[in-house]
């Protein structure tokens, strides 16, 4: 697996782990088998993954608590990236709340749950239309100045919002939905690549009709004795050197498959064909 350095000092493997799926249905409450979730987290680390993405809203609190229970004291070099800015009101419900005072409370609570003095990467989960974006980003800058956050990331942003955030604070990562079936954030990805900002594509495993028999992913999967989901990850990794996919799973078997995808080397033709099929 090759590496990417976030914010000039956090060197990570380019495939991370998304810890949203270690909760109950609707990303609400505890998982059916918390011990299995902790076993999965241990396996994440054993496999050499050193970037775990979570959020206070996953559960809520469940994902961060499980990470701390399973992995604290953390191995050297493990980067835990968490987020604040959403509330939870029930399964599948995610109202936004990125008021500065609330973000500060959320960050303090994440620090306590994760048993950390400083969070390596704290991401603003989403712009909140009721709060000026610069106020939300400004709160993260203050938390950084206070030493509670090492680096700041943003998520679910447009090109304009990214530019606005970068005027206030050094943004080291952007986390937007991006996969072979959804390339709306292409402009944001290009901006990240140009600036050396890590781009964390969420929902990276979507495959859609490209995985159907004869589709571009299906064909490449057959050629590499892989699954379409693995090829989708390999394509993301080939798409840009700043791409840091964080596939999420509740299963050790799927985790191992996802890590194995880093060993798939697509030919330039395959990368091009999947890329053009995904935009067609
Ligand atoms: N910033 C945001 O707004 C935002 C939004 C959503 C997610 N995220 C982050 O992004 C991460 C990934 O996003 P995501 O979980 O929505 O999408 P994803 O990782 O693309 O897909 C996860 C789904 O794929 C399944 N899966 C995982 N590995 C598989 C494999 N090898 N073969 C077949 N199925 C597999 C999982 O089920 P099993 O459990 O059965 O494996 C799960 O249902 C999340 O964990 C979270 O950290 C961020």
Short mmCIF file of C-alpha atoms and ligand atoms in Angstrom, two decimals:
data_model
loop_
_atom_site.label_atom_id
_atom_site.label_comp_id
_atom_site.label_asym_id
_atom_site.label_seq_id
_atom_site.Cartn_x
_atom_site.Cartn_y
_atom_site.Cartn_z
CA UNK A 1 0.00 0.00 0.00
CA UNK A 2 1.42 3.43 -0.76
CA UNK A 3 1.14 6.35 1.59
CA UNK A 4 -0.05 9.95 1.76
CA UNK A 5 1.02 12.59 4.24
CA UNK A 6 -1.87 14.54 5.74
CA UNK A 7 -0.94 18.10 6.74
CA UNK A 8 2.81 17.53 6.27
CA UNK A 9 3.13 15.35 9.37
CA UNK A 10 0.57 12.52 9.44
CA UNK A 11 1.79 9.79 7.12
CA UNK A 12 -0.93 7.23 6.48
CA UNK A 13 -1.58 4.28 4.23
CA UNK A 14 -3.87 5.40 1.42
CA UNK A 15 -6.65 2.98 2.36
CA UNK A 16 -8.31 3.78 5.67
CA UNK A 17 -11.28 2.36 7.56
CA UNK A 18 -14.69 3.99 7.92
CA UNK A 19 -16.10 3.22 11.37
CA UNK A 20 -19.70 4.24 10.67
CA UNK A 21 -20.90 0.67 10.16
CA UNK A 22 -19.92 -0.64 13.59
CA UNK A 23 -23.19 0.67 15.06
CA UNK A 24 -26.83 -0.46 15.00
CA UNK A 25 -29.25 -0.19 12.07
CA UNK A 26 -29.70 3.33 10.74
CA UNK A 27 -26.28 4.11 12.32
CA UNK A 28 -28.23 4.22 15.60
CA UNK A 29 -27.41 2.53 18.90
CA UNK A 30 -24.97 -0.30 19.55
CA UNK A 31 -24.16 -3.01 17.02
CA UNK A 32 -25.73 -6.47 17.49
CA UNK A 33 -22.40 -7.85 18.67
CA UNK A 34 -20.09 -5.22 20.24
CA UNK A 35 -17.34 -7.81 20.89
CA UNK A 36 -17.28 -8.64 17.17
CA UNK A 37 -17.04 -4.92 16.38
CA UNK A 38 -14.00 -4.66 18.66
CA UNK A 39 -12.46 -7.74 17.03
CA UNK A 40 -12.95 -6.00 13.68
CA UNK A 41 -11.19 -2.87 14.95
CA UNK A 42 -8.23 -4.96 16.14
CA UNK A 43 -8.07 -6.57 12.71
CA UNK A 44 -8.07 -3.09 11.10
CA UNK A 45 -4.87 -2.26 12.98
CA UNK A 46 -3.32 -5.70 12.41
CA UNK A 47 -3.79 -5.25 8.67
CA UNK A 48 -1.69 -2.09 8.80
CA UNK A 49 -4.51 0.43 8.42
CA UNK A 50 -3.54 3.62 10.24
CA UNK A 51 -6.42 5.97 9.39
CA UNK A 52 -9.77 5.38 11.06
CA UNK A 53 -12.63 7.73 10.22
CA UNK A 54 -15.46 8.19 12.70
CA UNK A 55 -17.84 10.90 13.98
CA UNK A 56 -19.57 11.77 17.23
CA UNK A 57 -22.85 11.20 15.38
CA UNK A 58 -22.19 7.53 14.51
CA UNK A 59 -24.42 5.80 17.03
CA UNK A 60 -24.32 8.61 18.28
CA UNK A 61 -21.18 8.13 20.43
CA UNK A 62 -21.13 4.36 19.83
CA UNK A 63 -18.42 4.31 17.15
CA UNK A 64 -16.03 6.57 19.09
CA UNK A 65 -16.63 4.59 22.32
CA UNK A 66 -15.95 1.26 20.62
CA UNK A 67 -12.74 2.61 19.05
CA UNK A 68 -11.48 3.72 22.47
CA UNK A 69 -12.54 0.47 24.17
CA UNK A 70 -10.89 -1.67 21.51
CA UNK A 71 -7.75 0.27 20.71
CA UNK A 72 -6.78 2.65 23.56
CA UNK A 73 -3.90 3.07 24.31
CA UNK A 74 -3.51 3.59 20.60
CA UNK A 75 -0.62 2.21 18.58
CA UNK A 76 1.94 4.77 17.44
CA UNK A 77 1.00 6.39 14.17
CA UNK A 78 -2.72 5.54 14.28
CA UNK A 79 -4.66 8.56 13.06
CA UNK A 80 -8.23 8.82 14.33
CA UNK A 81 -10.21 11.29 12.30
CA UNK A 82 -13.51 12.30 13.83
CA UNK A 83 -16.17 14.89 13.01
CA UNK A 84 -18.71 17.19 14.56
CA UNK A 85 -21.56 19.24 13.22
CA UNK A 86 -24.53 16.87 13.00
CA UNK A 87 -27.11 15.95 15.61
CA UNK A 88 -28.95 12.66 15.88
CA UNK A 89 -32.68 12.54 16.52
CA UNK A 90 -33.32 8.92 15.55
CA UNK A 91 -32.22 6.13 13.18
CA UNK A 92 -31.29 7.54 9.80
CA UNK A 93 -31.89 11.14 10.93
CA UNK A 94 -29.01 13.59 10.73
CA UNK A 95 -30.05 17.23 11.31
CA UNK A 96 -27.18 19.67 10.98
CA UNK A 97 -25.92 21.76 13.87
CA UNK A 98 -22.64 23.52 13.27
CA UNK A 99 -23.06 26.45 15.63
CA UNK A 100 -19.62 27.39 17.03
CA UNK A 101 -20.61 26.76 20.66
CA UNK A 102 -22.03 23.35 19.78
CA UNK A 103 -18.92 22.36 17.75
CA UNK A 104 -16.76 23.21 20.75
CA UNK A 105 -18.91 21.03 23.03
CA UNK A 106 -18.78 18.21 20.47
CA UNK A 107 -15.01 18.38 20.21
CA UNK A 108 -14.60 18.27 24.01
CA UNK A 109 -16.93 15.26 24.17
CA UNK A 110 -15.02 13.47 21.39
CA UNK A 111 -11.73 14.12 23.20
CA UNK A 112 -13.19 12.51 26.34
CA UNK A 113 -14.71 9.53 24.54
CA UNK A 114 -11.60 8.86 22.47
CA UNK A 115 -9.39 9.41 25.56
CA UNK A 116 -7.19 11.85 23.68
CA UNK A 117 -5.56 15.17 24.59
CA UNK A 118 -5.65 16.26 20.99
CA UNK A 119 -7.53 15.00 17.95
CA UNK A 120 -5.23 14.45 14.96
CA UNK A 121 -7.88 15.29 12.36
CA UNK A 122 -11.17 16.98 13.26
CA UNK A 123 -13.60 17.44 10.40
CA UNK A 124 -16.58 19.73 10.09
CA UNK A 125 -19.20 17.16 9.10
CA UNK A 126 -21.29 19.42 6.91
CA UNK A 127 -22.05 23.08 6.35
CA UNK A 128 -25.13 24.14 8.35
CA UNK A 129 -27.36 26.46 6.28
CA UNK A 130 -28.47 28.29 9.46
CA UNK A 131 -24.89 29.18 10.44
CA UNK A 132 -22.45 31.24 8.35
CA UNK A 133 -19.86 28.73 7.16
CA UNK A 134 -17.00 30.97 8.25
CA UNK A 135 -18.34 30.90 11.83
CA UNK A 136 -18.36 27.08 11.90
CA UNK A 137 -14.87 26.86 10.39
CA UNK A 138 -13.71 29.64 12.72
CA UNK A 139 -14.70 27.50 15.71
CA UNK A 140 -12.44 24.71 14.47
CA UNK A 141 -9.62 27.20 14.01
CA UNK A 142 -10.06 28.29 17.64
CA UNK A 143 -10.00 24.67 18.79
CA UNK A 144 -6.80 24.21 16.82
CA UNK A 145 -5.27 27.34 18.37
CA UNK A 146 -6.17 25.92 21.81
CA UNK A 147 -4.28 22.70 20.96
CA UNK A 148 -7.36 20.48 20.98
CA UNK A 149 -7.15 19.71 17.28
CA UNK A 150 -3.99 19.00 15.32
CA UNK A 151 -5.47 19.35 11.82
CA UNK A 152 -8.75 20.53 10.36
CA UNK A 153 -10.76 18.82 7.63
CA UNK A 154 -14.05 19.68 5.98
CA UNK A 155 -16.77 17.48 4.54
CA UNK A 156 -19.66 17.70 2.11
CA UNK A 157 -18.38 20.94 0.62
CA UNK A 158 -18.60 22.69 -2.72
CA UNK A 159 -15.59 24.26 -4.37
CA UNK A 160 -16.71 27.65 -3.02
CA UNK A 161 -17.07 26.37 0.54
CA UNK A 162 -13.63 24.75 0.35
CA UNK A 163 -12.12 28.06 -0.79
CA UNK A 164 -13.96 29.89 2.00
CA UNK A 165 -12.67 27.44 4.63
CA UNK A 166 -9.11 27.71 3.34
CA UNK A 167 -9.16 31.45 3.92
CA UNK A 168 -9.76 30.82 7.63
CA UNK A 169 -7.68 27.74 8.41
CA UNK A 170 -5.31 25.29 6.76
CA UNK A 171 -7.60 22.55 5.45
CA UNK A 172 -5.74 19.24 5.18
CA UNK A 173 -8.55 16.93 4.04
CA UNK A 174 -11.90 17.07 2.31
CA UNK A 175 -14.44 14.28 2.76
CA UNK A 176 -17.13 14.22 0.07
CA UNK A 177 -19.24 11.51 -1.53
CA UNK A 178 -17.34 10.22 -4.54
CA UNK A 179 -17.28 6.87 -6.26
CA UNK A 180 -17.55 5.31 -9.72
CA UNK A 181 -21.28 6.05 -9.79
CA UNK A 182 -21.13 9.58 -8.38
CA UNK A 183 -18.47 11.97 -9.58
CA UNK A 184 -20.18 15.24 -8.74
CA UNK A 185 -17.21 16.26 -6.61
CA UNK A 186 -14.75 16.00 -9.48
CA UNK A 187 -14.01 19.75 -9.28
CA UNK A 188 -13.36 19.54 -5.54
CA UNK A 189 -11.09 16.52 -6.04
CA UNK A 190 -9.10 18.40 -8.68
CA UNK A 191 -8.71 21.37 -6.32
CA UNK A 192 -7.49 19.02 -3.57
CA UNK A 193 -5.00 17.39 -5.88
CA UNK A 194 -3.65 20.77 -6.92
CA UNK A 195 -3.24 21.90 -3.31
CA UNK A 196 -1.98 18.57 -1.90
CA UNK A 197 -5.09 18.22 0.27
CA UNK A 198 -6.19 14.65 1.09
CA UNK A 199 -9.51 13.72 -0.53
CA UNK A 200 -11.51 11.16 1.46
CA UNK A 201 -14.28 9.76 -0.75
CA UNK A 202 -17.21 8.47 1.26
CA UNK A 203 -19.44 5.67 -0.04
CA UNK A 204 -16.41 4.46 -2.06
CA UNK A 205 -17.85 0.98 -2.67
CA UNK A 206 -20.82 2.00 -4.79
CA UNK A 207 -20.61 0.13 -8.09
CA UNK A 208 -24.06 0.43 -9.72
CA UNK A 209 -24.55 -0.73 -13.29
CA UNK A 210 -20.79 -0.84 -13.92
CA UNK A 211 -20.75 -4.08 -11.94
CA UNK A 212 -23.43 -5.69 -14.10
CA UNK A 213 -22.28 -8.46 -16.49
CA UNK A 214 -20.24 -6.84 -19.26
CA UNK A 215 -19.90 -3.55 -17.37
CA UNK A 216 -16.47 -1.93 -17.00
CA UNK A 217 -16.05 -3.02 -13.38
CA UNK A 218 -17.28 -6.53 -14.10
CA UNK A 219 -14.78 -6.94 -16.93
CA UNK A 220 -11.83 -5.67 -14.92
CA UNK A 221 -12.93 -7.78 -11.93
CA UNK A 222 -12.83 -10.92 -14.07
CA UNK A 223 -9.41 -10.00 -15.47
CA UNK A 224 -7.97 -9.51 -11.97
CA UNK A 225 -9.83 -12.35 -10.24
CA UNK A 226 -11.37 -9.74 -7.97
CA UNK A 227 -14.81 -8.43 -7.05
CA UNK A 228 -16.34 -5.31 -8.64
CA UNK A 229 -16.14 -3.59 -5.22
CA UNK A 230 -12.40 -4.28 -5.06
CA UNK A 231 -11.92 -2.89 -8.56
CA UNK A 232 -13.93 0.21 -7.59
CA UNK A 233 -11.46 0.80 -4.73
CA UNK A 234 -8.47 0.14 -7.00
CA UNK A 235 -9.87 2.65 -9.49
CA UNK A 236 -10.28 5.31 -6.78
CA UNK A 237 -6.68 4.77 -5.67
CA UNK A 238 -5.51 5.08 -9.27
CA UNK A 239 -7.65 8.18 -9.90
CA UNK A 240 -5.57 10.52 -7.76
CA UNK A 241 -2.54 10.35 -5.45
CA UNK A 242 -4.48 12.39 -2.86
CA UNK A 243 -7.35 9.86 -2.73
CA UNK A 244 -7.81 8.22 0.69
CA UNK A 245 -10.77 5.82 0.52
CA UNK A 246 -12.29 4.73 3.84
CA UNK A 247 -14.51 1.74 3.00
CA UNK A 248 -16.76 0.83 5.91
CA UNK A 249 -17.82 -2.62 6.96
CA UNK A 250 -19.03 -4.61 9.94
CA UNK A 251 -17.41 -7.79 8.63
CA UNK A 252 -13.81 -8.98 8.98
CA UNK A 253 -14.13 -10.86 5.69
CA UNK A 254 -15.16 -7.71 3.82
CA UNK A 255 -12.42 -5.72 5.56
CA UNK A 256 -9.80 -8.19 4.35
CA UNK A 257 -11.22 -8.04 0.82
CA UNK A 258 -11.10 -4.26 0.87
CA UNK A 259 -7.47 -4.21 2.01
CA UNK A 260 -6.58 -6.77 -0.69
CA UNK A 261 -7.91 -4.29 -3.27
CA UNK A 262 -4.80 -2.17 -2.68
CA UNK A 263 -2.79 -4.91 -4.43
CA UNK A 264 -4.79 -4.65 -7.67
CA UNK A 265 -2.89 -2.76 -10.34
CA UNK A 266 -5.23 -1.61 -13.06
CA UNK A 267 -3.71 -0.93 -16.46
CA UNK A 268 -3.94 2.62 -17.82
CA UNK A 269 -6.57 1.34 -20.30
CA UNK A 270 -8.68 -0.12 -17.52
CA UNK A 271 -8.44 3.08 -15.50
CA UNK A 272 -9.53 5.07 -18.55
CA UNK A 273 -12.38 2.69 -19.44
CA UNK A 274 -13.80 2.61 -15.92
CA UNK A 275 -13.42 6.38 -15.72
CA UNK A 276 -15.29 7.04 -18.94
CA UNK A 277 -17.97 4.41 -18.19
CA UNK A 278 -18.53 6.06 -14.82
CA UNK A 279 -19.16 9.40 -16.47
CA UNK A 280 -21.35 7.99 -19.23
N1 LIG B 1 -18.79 12.67 5.67
C1 LIG B 1 -19.96 12.13 5.51
O1 LIG B 1 -21.00 12.80 5.41
C2 LIG B 1 -20.06 10.64 5.44
C3 LIG B 1 -21.25 10.02 5.03
C4 LIG B 1 -21.26 8.62 4.98
C5 LIG B 1 -20.14 7.90 5.32
N2 LIG B 1 -19.01 8.53 5.74
C6 LIG B 1 -17.78 7.77 6.09
O2 LIG B 1 -17.41 7.02 4.97
C7 LIG B 1 -17.26 5.64 5.33
C8 LIG B 1 -17.64 4.78 4.14
O3 LIG B 1 -18.92 5.13 3.66
P1 LIG B 1 -20.15 4.12 3.63
O4 LIG B 1 -20.05 3.19 4.78
O5 LIG B 1 -21.37 4.94 3.49
O6 LIG B 1 -19.96 3.39 2.27
P2 LIG B 1 -19.05 2.17 1.76
O7 LIG B 1 -17.88 1.99 2.63
O8 LIG B 1 -18.84 2.42 0.31
O9 LIG B 1 -20.05 0.96 1.85
C9 LIG B 1 -20.34 0.29 3.04
C10 LIG B 1 -21.32 -0.81 2.70
O10 LIG B 1 -20.69 -1.76 1.85
C11 LIG B 1 -20.68 -3.04 2.45
N3 LIG B 1 -19.33 -3.61 2.19
C12 LIG B 1 -18.15 -3.25 2.74
N4 LIG B 1 -17.14 -3.97 2.21
C13 LIG B 1 -17.70 -4.80 1.31
C14 LIG B 1 -17.17 -5.80 0.46
N5 LIG B 1 -15.86 -6.06 0.40
N6 LIG B 1 -18.03 -6.49 -0.35
C15 LIG B 1 -19.36 -6.22 -0.32
N7 LIG B 1 -19.93 -5.29 0.48
C16 LIG B 1 -19.09 -4.59 1.29
C17 LIG B 1 -20.95 -2.83 3.90
O11 LIG B 1 -21.71 -3.90 4.43
P3 LIG B 1 -21.05 -4.97 5.46
O12 LIG B 1 -21.05 -4.32 6.80
O13 LIG B 1 -21.97 -6.13 5.35
O14 LIG B 1 -19.67 -5.27 4.95
C18 LIG B 1 -21.77 -1.57 3.90
O15 LIG B 1 -23.13 -1.86 3.73
C19 LIG B 1 -18.16 5.50 6.56
O16 LIG B 1 -17.80 4.40 7.35
C20 LIG B 1 -17.94 6.81 7.25
O17 LIG B 1 -16.74 6.75 8.00
C21 LIG B 1 -18.95 9.87 5.80
#
